Structures are given as C-alpha cells and as structure tokens.
Amino acid sequence: MSLRITPANIGAVQGRPLFFDTNVLLYLFGSTSSTWANTYSSVFSQCLKMGNDLCVDVTVLSEFINRFLRIEYENYLRTKGLNKQQVNFKSFRSEPEGTQASQDVETIVKGRILNKFALVGKLFDVADINAISLVNSDFNDELIVQTCQQHQCVLVTNDADFSGANVDILTANNKLK
C-alpha cells in the first residue's frame, strides 16, 4: 500500500528521492503567495536540510513553464482591463510583458530549479501508454506516477487528482488519500 506522508511526519522521507509536481513548484517559484506556498516552502527547506535528492522531469517542467506563462497572461489581462478576445495568449507572448514573463520563467527553470533538482525520466513504451486509462485521470499525471515508480520517488504534490495513485506521496492536502 502506498503511504501518504504529511509535513508533520516529513522525517519519514529522509534518504528517499522526492519528485516535485508542478503545483508545488508553482508554490515555490511562482509569484503567488498563499498558505500552500508557505507550507511547501517549509517542506522544501526541510528536504534540503535532510539532503534528499530532489527530482523533476520534462513533463513537470513543461507544465510549470506553460502554467507560469498562463498565470502571467491572466494577470496581464486583469491589470490592463482586457479580455482573451482582445489579446490572445500568443499575442501576449510578443508583448513586452509576455517577453519579460518568458525571460523570468527561463531564469527560474535554468537558474533555480535545475540547480536544485535532478532531471529524471522514463523511456515510455507502448505497454506503458496502453496501461493508462484516461477515464477520470490526467495523462500527464499518469506519466508522473510511472516515473516516480521507476525511480522509487516519493511524489511531493498538493493535487488531489493523485489520491488513488500507487506511489508514496508527501502532501499537505487532506484530500489526498
């Protein structure tokens, strides 16, 4: 049976590799502040102190970059009083604010994430993909679970979509069972 570990029991993951999900990276390196951001900042600090290997993969990096830019786009629309029909996402990317957001996320990924996290991966084959059921699940989430299983990582996530995942999870979200 897979374990669900809370920040209060973080010592249970000492010595184990930790795979950070996109939502936690956004709490750590995005521009939002919230209770979740504070909680996962504390978790991150404790993991660094314990010397855990921290991991991500290209799926998570892709999701992080895309979500970061979408958040900046939504902020841009809100601050300018615009809507998506007036400025679409692709057009935003050419605006000075979009260019700056792209530079910011590149700096975060290359200068902060990849300096602390190992890039792990899995070579997926047809059997791996055929084993994924998309009924009530997210394709990328299923890829993440398989990667964690291959590398024996504990998944660090706040995403309740992983509640039934067959992988150990470190989370502050009570909805993950």
Coordinates of N, CA and C in Angstrom, one line a residue:
M1 N 0.8 -1.2 0.0 CA 0.0 0.0 0.0 C 0.9 1.2 0.0
S2 N 0.4 2.2 -0.7 CA 1.2 3.5 -0.8 C 1.0 4.3 0.4
L3 N 2.0 5.0 0.8 CA 2.0 5.9 2.0 C 1.5 7.3 1.6
R4 N 0.9 7.9 2.6 CA 0.5 9.4 2.5 C 1.2 10.0 3.7
I5 N 2.2 10.9 3.4 CA 3.0 11.5 4.4 C 2.7 12.9 4.5
T6 N 2.5 13.4 5.7 CA 2.2 14.9 5.9 C 3.5 15.6 6.3
P7 N 3.5 16.9 6.1 CA 4.6 17.7 6.5 C 5.0 17.5 8.0
A8 N 4.0 17.1 8.8 CA 4.3 16.9 10.3 C 5.2 15.6 10.4
N9 N 5.1 14.7 9.5 CA 5.9 13.5 9.5 C 7.0 13.4 8.4
I10 N 7.5 14.6 8.1 CA 8.5 14.7 7.0 C 9.7 13.8 7.2
G11 N 10.1 13.5 8.4 CA 11.2 12.7 8.6 C 11.1 11.3 8.0
A12 N 9.9 10.9 7.7 CA 9.6 9.6 7.1 C 10.2 9.5 5.6
V13 N 10.5 10.6 5.0 CA 11.0 10.6 3.7 C 12.5 10.8 3.6
Q14 N 13.2 10.9 4.8 CA 14.6 11.2 4.8 C 15.3 10.0 4.1
G15 N 16.3 10.4 3.2 CA 17.0 9.5 2.4 C 16.3 9.0 1.2
R16 N 15.1 9.4 0.9 CA 14.4 9.0 -0.3 C 14.4 10.1 -1.3
P17 N 14.5 9.7 -2.6 CA 14.3 10.8 -3.6 C 12.9 11.3 -3.6
L18 N 12.8 12.6 -3.9 CA 11.5 13.3 -3.9 C 11.3 13.9 -5.3
F19 N 10.1 13.6 -5.8 CA 9.7 14.1 -7.1 C 8.7 15.2 -6.9
F20 N 9.0 16.4 -7.3 CA 8.1 17.5 -7.1 C 7.2 17.7 -8.3
D21 N 5.9 17.8 -8.0 CA 4.9 18.1 -9.0 C 4.8 19.5 -9.3
T22 N 4.2 19.8 -10.5 CA 4.1 21.2 -11.0 C 3.5 22.1 -9.9
N23 N 2.4 21.7 -9.3 CA 1.7 22.7 -8.4 C 2.6 23.1 -7.3
V24 N 3.4 22.2 -6.8 CA 4.3 22.6 -5.7 C 5.4 23.5 -6.2
L25 N 6.0 23.2 -7.4 CA 6.9 24.1 -8.0 C 6.4 25.5 -8.2
L26 N 5.1 25.6 -8.5 CA 4.5 26.9 -8.7 C 4.4 27.6 -7.3
Y27 N 4.1 26.9 -6.3 CA 4.1 27.5 -4.9 C 5.4 27.9 -4.5
L28 N 6.5 27.2 -4.9 CA 7.8 27.6 -4.5 C 8.4 28.7 -5.4
F29 N 8.2 28.6 -6.7 CA 8.9 29.5 -7.6 C 8.0 30.5 -8.4
G30 N 6.7 30.3 -8.2 CA 5.7 31.2 -8.9 C 5.6 32.5 -8.1
S31 N 4.7 33.3 -8.6 CA 4.5 34.7 -8.0 C 3.3 34.7 -7.1
T32 N 2.8 33.6 -6.7 CA 1.7 33.6 -5.8 C 2.1 33.3 -4.4
S33 N 1.4 34.0 -3.5 CA 1.7 33.7 -2.0 C 0.3 33.2 -1.4
S34 N 0.4 32.2 -0.7 CA -0.7 31.6 -0.1 C -0.3 30.7 1.1
T35 N -1.2 30.2 1.8 CA -0.9 29.2 2.9 C -0.2 28.0 2.3
W36 N -0.6 27.6 1.1 CA 0.0 26.4 0.5 C 1.5 26.8 0.2
A37 N 1.7 28.0 -0.4 CA 3.1 28.4 -0.7 C 4.0 28.4 0.6
N38 N 3.4 28.9 1.7 CA 4.2 28.9 2.9 C 4.5 27.4 3.4
T39 N 3.5 26.6 3.3 CA 3.6 25.2 3.8 C 4.7 24.5 2.9
Y40 N 4.6 24.6 1.6 CA 5.5 23.9 0.8 C 6.9 24.5 0.8
S41 N 7.0 25.8 1.1 CA 8.3 26.4 1.3 C 9.0 25.8 2.5
S42 N 8.3 25.5 3.5 CA 8.8 24.9 4.7 C 9.2 23.5 4.4
V43 N 8.3 22.7 3.7 CA 8.7 21.4 3.3 C 10.0 21.3 2.5
F44 N 10.1 22.2 1.5 CA 11.2 22.3 0.6 C 12.5 22.6 1.5
S45 N 12.4 23.5 2.4 CA 13.6 23.8 3.3 C 14.0 22.6 4.1
Q46 N 13.0 21.9 4.6 CA 13.3 20.7 5.4 C 13.9 19.6 4.5
C47 N 13.5 19.5 3.3 CA 14.0 18.5 2.4 C 15.5 18.8 2.1
L48 N 15.7 20.1 1.9 CA 17.1 20.5 1.6 C 18.0 20.2 2.8
K49 N 17.5 20.5 4.0 CA 18.3 20.2 5.2 C 18.6 18.7 5.4
M50 N 17.6 17.9 5.1 CA 17.8 16.5 5.2 C 18.6 15.9 4.1
G51 N 18.9 16.6 3.1 CA 19.8 16.2 2.0 C 19.1 15.2 1.0
N52 N 17.8 15.3 0.9 CA 17.1 14.4 -0.1 C 17.5 14.8 -1.5
D53 N 17.5 13.8 -2.3 CA 17.6 14.1 -3.8 C 16.3 14.6 -4.2
L54 N 16.3 15.8 -4.9 CA 15.1 16.4 -5.4 C 15.0 16.2 -6.9
C55 N 13.8 15.8 -7.4 CA 13.7 15.4 -8.8 C 12.5 16.0 -9.5
V56 N 12.7 16.2 -10.8 CA 11.6 16.6 -11.7 C 11.9 15.9 -13.0
D57 N 10.9 16.0 -13.9 CA 11.1 15.5 -15.3 C 10.6 16.6 -16.3
V58 N 10.8 16.3 -17.6 CA 10.4 17.2 -18.6 C 8.9 17.5 -18.6
T59 N 8.1 16.5 -18.2 CA 6.7 16.8 -18.2 C 6.3 17.8 -17.2
V60 N 6.9 17.7 -16.0 CA 6.7 18.7 -15.0 C 7.2 20.1 -15.4
L61 N 8.4 20.1 -16.0 CA 9.0 21.4 -16.4 C 8.1 22.0 -17.5
S62 N 7.6 21.3 -18.4 CA 6.7 21.8 -19.4 C 5.4 22.3 -18.8
E63 N 4.8 21.6 -17.9 CA 3.6 22.1 -17.2 C 3.9 23.3 -16.4
F64 N 5.1 23.4 -15.7 CA 5.4 24.5 -15.0 C 5.6 25.8 -15.8
I65 N 6.3 25.6 -16.9 CA 6.5 26.8 -17.8 C 5.2 27.2 -18.4
N66 N 4.4 26.3 -18.9 CA 3.1 26.7 -19.5 C 2.2 27.3 -18.5
R67 N 2.1 26.8 -17.3 CA 1.2 27.3 -16.3 C 1.7 28.7 -15.8
F68 N 3.0 28.8 -15.6 CA 3.6 30.1 -15.2 C 3.2 31.2 -16.2
L69 N 3.4 30.9 -17.5 CA 3.1 31.9 -18.5 C 1.6 32.2 -18.6
R70 N 0.8 31.2 -18.4 CA -0.7 31.4 -18.4 C -1.1 32.3 -17.3
I71 N -0.5 32.1 -16.1 CA -0.8 32.9 -14.9 C -0.4 34.4 -15.2
E72 N 0.8 34.6 -15.8 CA 1.2 35.9 -16.2 C 0.3 36.5 -17.2
Y73 N -0.2 35.7 -18.1 CA -1.1 36.2 -19.1 C -2.4 36.7 -18.5
E74 N -2.9 35.9 -17.6 CA -4.2 36.2 -16.9 C -4.0 37.5 -16.1
N75 N -2.8 37.6 -15.4 CA -2.5 38.8 -14.6 C -2.4 40.0 -15.6
Y76 N -1.8 39.9 -16.7 CA -1.7 40.9 -17.7 C -3.1 41.4 -18.1
L77 N -4.0 40.5 -18.5 CA -5.4 40.8 -18.9 C -6.1 41.6 -17.8
R78 N -5.9 41.1 -16.6 CA -6.6 41.7 -15.4 C -6.1 43.1 -15.2
T79 N -4.8 43.3 -15.2 CA -4.3 44.6 -14.9 C -4.5 45.6 -16.0
K80 N -4.6 45.2 -17.2 CA -4.9 46.1 -18.4 C -6.4 46.2 -18.6
G81 N -7.2 45.5 -17.9 CA -8.7 45.5 -18.2 C -9.0 45.0 -19.5
L82 N -8.3 43.9 -19.9 CA -8.6 43.3 -21.3 C -9.2 41.9 -21.1
N83 N -9.6 41.4 -22.2 CA -10.1 40.0 -22.2 C -9.4 39.2 -23.2
K84 N -9.6 37.9 -23.2 CA -8.9 37.0 -24.1 C -9.3 37.3 -25.6
Q85 N -10.4 37.9 -25.9 CA -10.7 38.2 -27.3 C -9.9 39.4 -27.8
Q86 N -9.6 40.3 -26.8 CA -8.8 41.4 -27.2 C -7.3 41.1 -27.4
V87 N -6.8 40.3 -26.6 CA -5.4 39.9 -26.7 C -5.3 38.4 -26.4
N88 N -5.0 37.6 -27.4 CA -4.9 36.1 -27.1 C -3.5 35.8 -26.6
F89 N -3.4 34.6 -26.1 CA -2.2 34.2 -25.4 C -0.9 34.4 -26.3
K90 N -1.1 34.0 -27.6 CA 0.0 34.0 -28.5 C 0.5 35.5 -28.7
S91 N -0.5 36.4 -28.8 CA -0.1 37.8 -29.0 C 0.5 38.3 -27.7
F92 N 0.0 37.9 -26.5 CA 0.6 38.3 -25.3 C 2.1 38.0 -25.2
R93 N 2.5 36.8 -25.8 CA 3.9 36.4 -25.7 C 4.8 37.4 -26.5
S94 N 4.2 38.2 -27.4 CA 5.1 39.2 -28.1 C 5.1 40.5 -27.5
E95 N 4.2 40.7 -26.5 CA 4.1 42.0 -25.8 C 5.3 42.1 -24.8
P96 N 5.8 43.3 -24.5 CA 6.9 43.4 -23.5 C 6.7 42.6 -22.2
E97 N 5.4 42.6 -21.7 CA 5.1 41.8 -20.5 C 5.3 40.3 -20.7
G98 N 4.9 39.9 -21.9 CA 5.0 38.5 -22.3 C 6.4 38.1 -22.4
T99 N 7.2 38.9 -23.1 CA 8.6 38.6 -23.2 C 9.3 38.6 -21.9
Q100 N 8.9 39.5 -21.0 CA 9.5 39.5 -19.6 C 9.1 38.2 -18.9
A101 N 7.9 37.8 -19.0 CA 7.4 36.6 -18.3 C 8.2 35.4 -18.8
S102 N 8.5 35.3 -20.2 CA 9.2 34.2 -20.7 C 10.7 34.2 -20.2
Q103 N 11.2 35.4 -20.1 CA 12.6 35.5 -19.6 C 12.6 35.1 -18.1
D104 N 11.6 35.5 -17.3 CA 11.5 35.2 -15.9 C 11.4 33.7 -15.7
V105 N 10.5 33.1 -16.5 CA 10.4 31.6 -16.2 C 11.6 30.9 -16.7
E106 N 12.3 31.3 -17.7 CA 13.5 30.7 -18.2 C 14.6 30.8 -17.1
T107 N 14.7 32.0 -16.4 CA 15.6 32.2 -15.3 C 15.3 31.3 -14.2
I108 N 14.0 31.1 -13.9 CA 13.6 30.3 -12.7 C 14.0 28.8 -13.0
V109 N 13.6 28.3 -14.2 CA 13.9 26.9 -14.6 C 15.4 26.7 -14.6
K110 N 16.1 27.5 -15.4 CA 17.6 27.2 -15.5 C 18.4 27.6 -14.3
G111 N 18.0 28.7 -13.7 CA 18.8 29.2 -12.6 C 18.5 28.8 -11.2
R112 N 17.2 28.3 -11.0 CA 16.8 27.9 -9.7 C 16.4 26.5 -9.6
I113 N 15.5 26.0 -10.5 CA 15.0 24.7 -10.4 C 16.1 23.7 -10.8
L114 N 16.7 23.8 -11.9 CA 17.7 22.9 -12.3 C 19.0 22.9 -11.5
N115 N 19.2 23.9 -10.7 CA 20.3 24.0 -9.8 C 20.1 23.1 -8.5
K116 N 18.8 22.9 -8.2 CA 18.5 22.1 -7.0 C 17.9 20.7 -7.3
F117 N 17.4 20.5 -8.5 CA 16.6 19.3 -8.8 C 17.4 18.5 -9.9
A118 N 17.4 17.2 -9.7 CA 17.9 16.4 -10.8 C 16.8 16.1 -11.8
L119 N 17.2 16.1 -13.0 CA 16.2 15.8 -14.1 C 16.2 14.3 -14.3
V120 N 15.1 13.7 -14.0 CA 14.9 12.2 -14.2 C 13.9 12.0 -15.3
G121 N 13.9 10.8 -15.8 CA 13.0 10.5 -16.8 C 12.7 9.0 -16.9
K122 N 11.8 8.7 -17.8 CA 11.4 7.3 -18.1 C 11.3 7.2 -19.6
L123 N 11.8 6.2 -20.2 CA 11.5 5.9 -21.6 C 10.2 5.1 -21.6
F124 N 9.2 5.7 -22.1 CA 7.9 5.0 -22.1 C 7.8 4.2 -23.4
D125 N 7.2 3.0 -23.2 CA 6.9 2.2 -24.4 C 5.4 2.0 -24.6
V126 N 5.0 1.3 -25.6 CA 3.6 1.1 -25.9 C 2.9 0.5 -24.7
A127 N 3.5 -0.5 -24.0 CA 2.8 -1.1 -22.9 C 2.5 -0.1 -21.8
D128 N 3.5 0.8 -21.5 CA 3.3 1.9 -20.5 C 2.1 2.7 -20.9
I129 N 2.0 3.1 -22.1 CA 0.9 4.0 -22.6 C -0.4 3.2 -22.6
N130 N -0.4 2.0 -23.0 CA -1.6 1.2 -23.0 C -2.2 0.9 -21.6
A131 N -1.3 1.0 -20.6 CA -1.7 0.7 -19.2 C -2.4 1.9 -18.7
I132 N -2.4 3.1 -19.3 CA -3.0 4.3 -18.8 C -4.5 4.3 -19.3
S133 N -5.4 4.5 -18.3 CA -6.8 4.7 -18.6 C -7.0 6.2 -18.4
L134 N -7.6 6.8 -19.4 CA -7.9 8.2 -19.3 C -9.2 8.6 -18.7
V135 N -10.0 7.5 -18.3 CA -11.2 7.7 -17.6 C -10.9 8.2 -16.2
N136 N -11.3 9.5 -15.9 CA -11.1 10.1 -14.6 C -9.7 10.2 -14.3
S137 N -8.8 10.4 -15.2 CA -7.4 10.6 -14.9 C -6.8 11.5 -15.9
D138 N -5.7 12.1 -15.6 CA -4.9 13.1 -16.4 C -3.7 12.3 -17.0
F139 N -3.5 12.4 -18.3 CA -2.4 11.7 -18.9 C -1.1 12.0 -18.3
N140 N -0.8 13.3 -18.1 CA 0.5 13.7 -17.6 C 0.7 13.2 -16.1
D141 N -0.4 13.2 -15.4 CA -0.4 12.7 -14.0 C 0.0 11.2 -14.0
E142 N -0.5 10.5 -15.0 CA -0.2 9.0 -15.1 C 1.3 8.8 -15.4
L143 N 1.8 9.7 -16.3 CA 3.2 9.6 -16.7 C 4.1 9.9 -15.5
I144 N 3.7 10.9 -14.7 CA 4.4 11.2 -13.5 C 4.5 10.1 -12.5
V145 N 3.3 9.4 -12.3 CA 3.3 8.2 -11.4 C 4.2 7.2 -11.9
Q146 N 4.2 6.9 -13.2 CA 5.1 5.8 -13.7 C 6.6 6.2 -13.5
T147 N 6.9 7.5 -13.7 CA 8.3 8.0 -13.5 C 8.7 7.8 -12.0
C148 N 7.8 8.2 -11.1 CA 8.0 8.0 -9.7 C 8.3 6.6 -9.3
Q149 N 7.4 5.7 -9.9 CA 7.6 4.3 -9.6 C 8.9 3.8 -10.1
Q150 N 9.3 4.2 -11.3 CA 10.6 3.7 -11.8 C 11.8 4.1 -11.0
H151 N 11.7 5.4 -10.5 CA 12.9 6.0 -9.8 C 12.7 5.8 -8.3
Q152 N 11.6 5.2 -7.8 CA 11.3 4.9 -6.4 C 11.3 6.3 -5.7
C153 N 10.6 7.3 -6.3 CA 10.5 8.6 -5.7 C 9.2 8.7 -4.9
V154 N 9.3 9.5 -3.9 CA 8.1 10.0 -3.2 C 7.6 11.2 -4.0
L155 N 6.3 11.2 -4.3 CA 5.8 12.3 -5.1 C 5.4 13.4 -4.1
V156 N 5.9 14.6 -4.3 CA 5.5 15.8 -3.5 C 4.5 16.6 -4.3
T157 N 3.2 16.6 -3.8 CA 2.2 17.2 -4.6 C 1.1 17.7 -3.7
N158 N 0.3 18.6 -4.2 CA -0.9 19.1 -3.5 C -2.1 18.8 -4.3
D159 N -1.9 18.1 -5.4 CA -3.0 17.8 -6.3 C -3.8 16.6 -5.9
A160 N -5.1 16.8 -5.6 CA -6.0 15.7 -5.1 C -6.2 14.7 -6.2
D161 N -5.9 15.0 -7.5 CA -6.1 14.0 -8.5 C -5.2 12.8 -8.3
F162 N -4.2 12.9 -7.5 CA -3.3 11.8 -7.2 C -3.7 10.9 -6.1
S163 N -4.9 11.1 -5.6 CA -5.4 10.4 -4.4 C -5.3 8.9 -4.5
G164 N -5.6 8.4 -5.6 CA -5.6 6.9 -5.8 C -4.3 6.4 -6.4
A165 N -3.3 7.2 -6.5 CA -2.1 6.8 -7.2 C -1.3 5.8 -6.4
N166 N -0.7 4.8 -7.1 CA 0.0 3.8 -6.4 C 1.5 4.2 -6.3
V167 N 1.7 5.3 -5.5 CA 3.0 5.8 -5.2 C 2.9 6.5 -3.9
D168 N 4.0 6.5 -3.1 CA 4.1 7.3 -1.9 C 4.0 8.7 -2.1
I169 N 3.3 9.5 -1.3 CA 3.1 10.9 -1.6 C 3.3 11.7 -0.3
L170 N 4.0 12.8 -0.4 CA 4.2 13.8 0.6 C 3.3 14.9 0.3
T171 N 2.4 15.3 1.2 CA 1.4 16.3 0.8 C 0.8 17.0 2.1
A172 N 0.4 18.2 1.9 CA -0.3 18.9 3.0 C -1.8 18.9 2.7
N173 N -2.2 18.3 1.6 CA -3.6 18.3 1.2 C -4.3 17.1 1.8
N174 N -5.2 17.4 2.7 CA -6.0 16.3 3.4 C -6.9 15.5 2.4
K175 N -7.1 16.0 1.2 CA -7.9 15.3 0.3 C -7.2 14.2 -0.4
L176 N -5.9 14.1 -0.2 CA -5.1 13.0 -0.8 C -5.2 11.8 0.1
K177 N -5.7 10.7 -0.4 CA -5.9 9.5 0.4 C -5.2 8.4 -0.2

